[in-house]
Amino acid sequence: MVNNAARTAPGSVWDVDLDEWDALMATNLRSVLVLARLCAPAMRERGWGRVINLASLAGRRGGLVAGPR
């Protein structure tokens, strides 16, 4: 199982409205849980499986994701 979906909002976190925040969290966090719940039972039955979570370097920057700092 590979978690490789992510999104971000342009601009500062201070400017993100709550609906956009909820959409970001649904993609970036909730989707990981949902996919794990779907895939984990088969992995357990086989006694084998891998979960790979990918992330972007943008997460290390904070604040404005687009544009130079």
mmCIF file of C-alpha atoms in Angstrom:
data_model
loop_
_atom_site.group_PDB
_atom_site.id
_atom_site.type_symbol
_atom_site.label_atom_id
_atom_site.label_comp_id
_atom_site.label_asym_id
_atom_site.label_seq_id
_atom_site.Cartn_x
_atom_site.Cartn_y
_atom_site.Cartn_z
ATOM 1 C CA MET A 1 0.000 0.000 0.000
ATOM 2 C CA VAL A 2 1.433 3.364 -1.008
ATOM 3 C CA ASN A 3 0.013 6.622 0.312
ATOM 4 C CA ASN A 4 0.965 9.215 -2.274
ATOM 5 C CA ALA A 5 -1.848 11.752 -2.319
ATOM 6 C CA ALA A 6 -1.458 15.235 -0.936
ATOM 7 C CA ARG A 7 -2.632 18.738 -1.484
ATOM 8 C CA THR A 8 -1.970 22.157 -0.117
ATOM 9 C CA ALA A 9 -3.612 25.542 -0.110
ATOM 10 C CA PRO A 10 -1.875 28.509 -1.689
ATOM 11 C CA GLY A 11 -0.929 31.302 0.644
ATOM 12 C CA SER A 12 -0.657 31.528 4.380
ATOM 13 C CA VAL A 13 -2.375 29.199 6.833
ATOM 14 C CA TRP A 14 -3.964 32.336 8.290
ATOM 15 C CA ASP A 15 -5.914 32.788 5.051
ATOM 16 C CA VAL A 16 -7.220 29.233 4.558
ATOM 17 C CA ASP A 17 -10.955 29.011 5.141
ATOM 18 C CA LEU A 18 -12.335 26.112 7.168
ATOM 19 C CA ASP A 19 -13.894 24.299 4.209
ATOM 20 C CA GLU A 20 -10.566 24.290 2.395
ATOM 21 C CA TRP A 21 -8.827 23.137 5.609
ATOM 22 C CA ASP A 22 -11.284 20.250 5.956
ATOM 23 C CA ALA A 23 -10.654 19.253 2.331
ATOM 24 C CA LEU A 24 -6.883 19.337 2.918
ATOM 25 C CA MET A 25 -7.167 17.156 6.013
ATOM 26 C CA ALA A 26 -9.459 14.716 4.200
ATOM 27 C CA THR A 27 -6.867 14.238 1.472
ATOM 28 C CA ASN A 28 -3.718 14.382 3.589
ATOM 29 C CA LEU A 29 -4.821 12.483 6.714
ATOM 30 C CA ARG A 30 -8.209 10.817 6.461
ATOM 31 C CA SER A 31 -7.345 9.126 3.160
ATOM 32 C CA VAL A 32 -4.387 7.386 4.844
ATOM 33 C CA LEU A 33 -6.659 5.894 7.507
ATOM 34 C CA VAL A 34 -9.339 4.861 5.013
ATOM 35 C CA LEU A 35 -6.841 3.166 2.697
ATOM 36 C CA ALA A 36 -5.117 1.394 5.595
ATOM 37 C CA ARG A 37 -8.460 0.044 6.809
ATOM 38 C CA LEU A 38 -9.175 -1.284 3.327
ATOM 39 C CA CYS A 39 -5.765 -2.899 2.767
ATOM 40 C CA ALA A 40 -4.721 -4.058 6.241
ATOM 41 C CA PRO A 41 -7.115 -7.031 6.550
ATOM 42 C CA ALA A 42 -5.674 -8.676 3.410
ATOM 43 C CA MET A 43 -2.135 -8.009 4.655
ATOM 44 C CA ARG A 44 -2.956 -9.618 7.986
ATOM 45 C CA GLU A 45 -4.508 -12.663 6.314
ATOM 46 C CA ARG A 46 -1.373 -13.182 4.226
ATOM 47 C CA GLY A 47 0.889 -12.394 7.175
ATOM 48 C CA TRP A 48 2.746 -9.950 4.984
ATOM 49 C CA GLY A 49 2.419 -6.439 3.633
ATOM 50 C CA ARG A 50 3.987 -3.031 3.514
ATOM 51 C CA VAL A 51 2.672 0.469 4.098
ATOM 52 C CA ILE A 52 4.658 3.224 2.432
ATOM 53 C CA ASN A 53 3.881 6.850 3.260
ATOM 54 C CA LEU A 54 5.363 9.524 1.022
ATOM 55 C CA ALA A 55 5.635 13.178 1.905
ATOM 56 C CA SER A 56 6.731 16.359 0.241
ATOM 57 C CA LEU A 57 9.575 18.609 1.278
ATOM 58 C CA ALA A 58 6.972 21.382 1.231
ATOM 59 C CA GLY A 59 5.901 20.144 4.668
ATOM 60 C CA ARG A 60 9.229 21.263 6.092
ATOM 61 C CA ARG A 61 8.821 24.825 4.857
ATOM 62 C CA GLY A 62 5.584 25.878 6.527
ATOM 63 C CA GLY A 63 3.794 29.127 5.766
ATOM 64 C CA LEU A 64 3.721 29.843 2.059
ATOM 65 C CA VAL A 65 4.323 26.682 0.056
ATOM 66 C CA ALA A 66 4.690 28.347 -3.327
ATOM 67 C CA GLY A 67 7.476 30.793 -4.051
ATOM 68 C CA PRO A 68 10.979 31.287 -2.655
ATOM 69 C CA ARG A 69 11.779 32.120 0.923
#
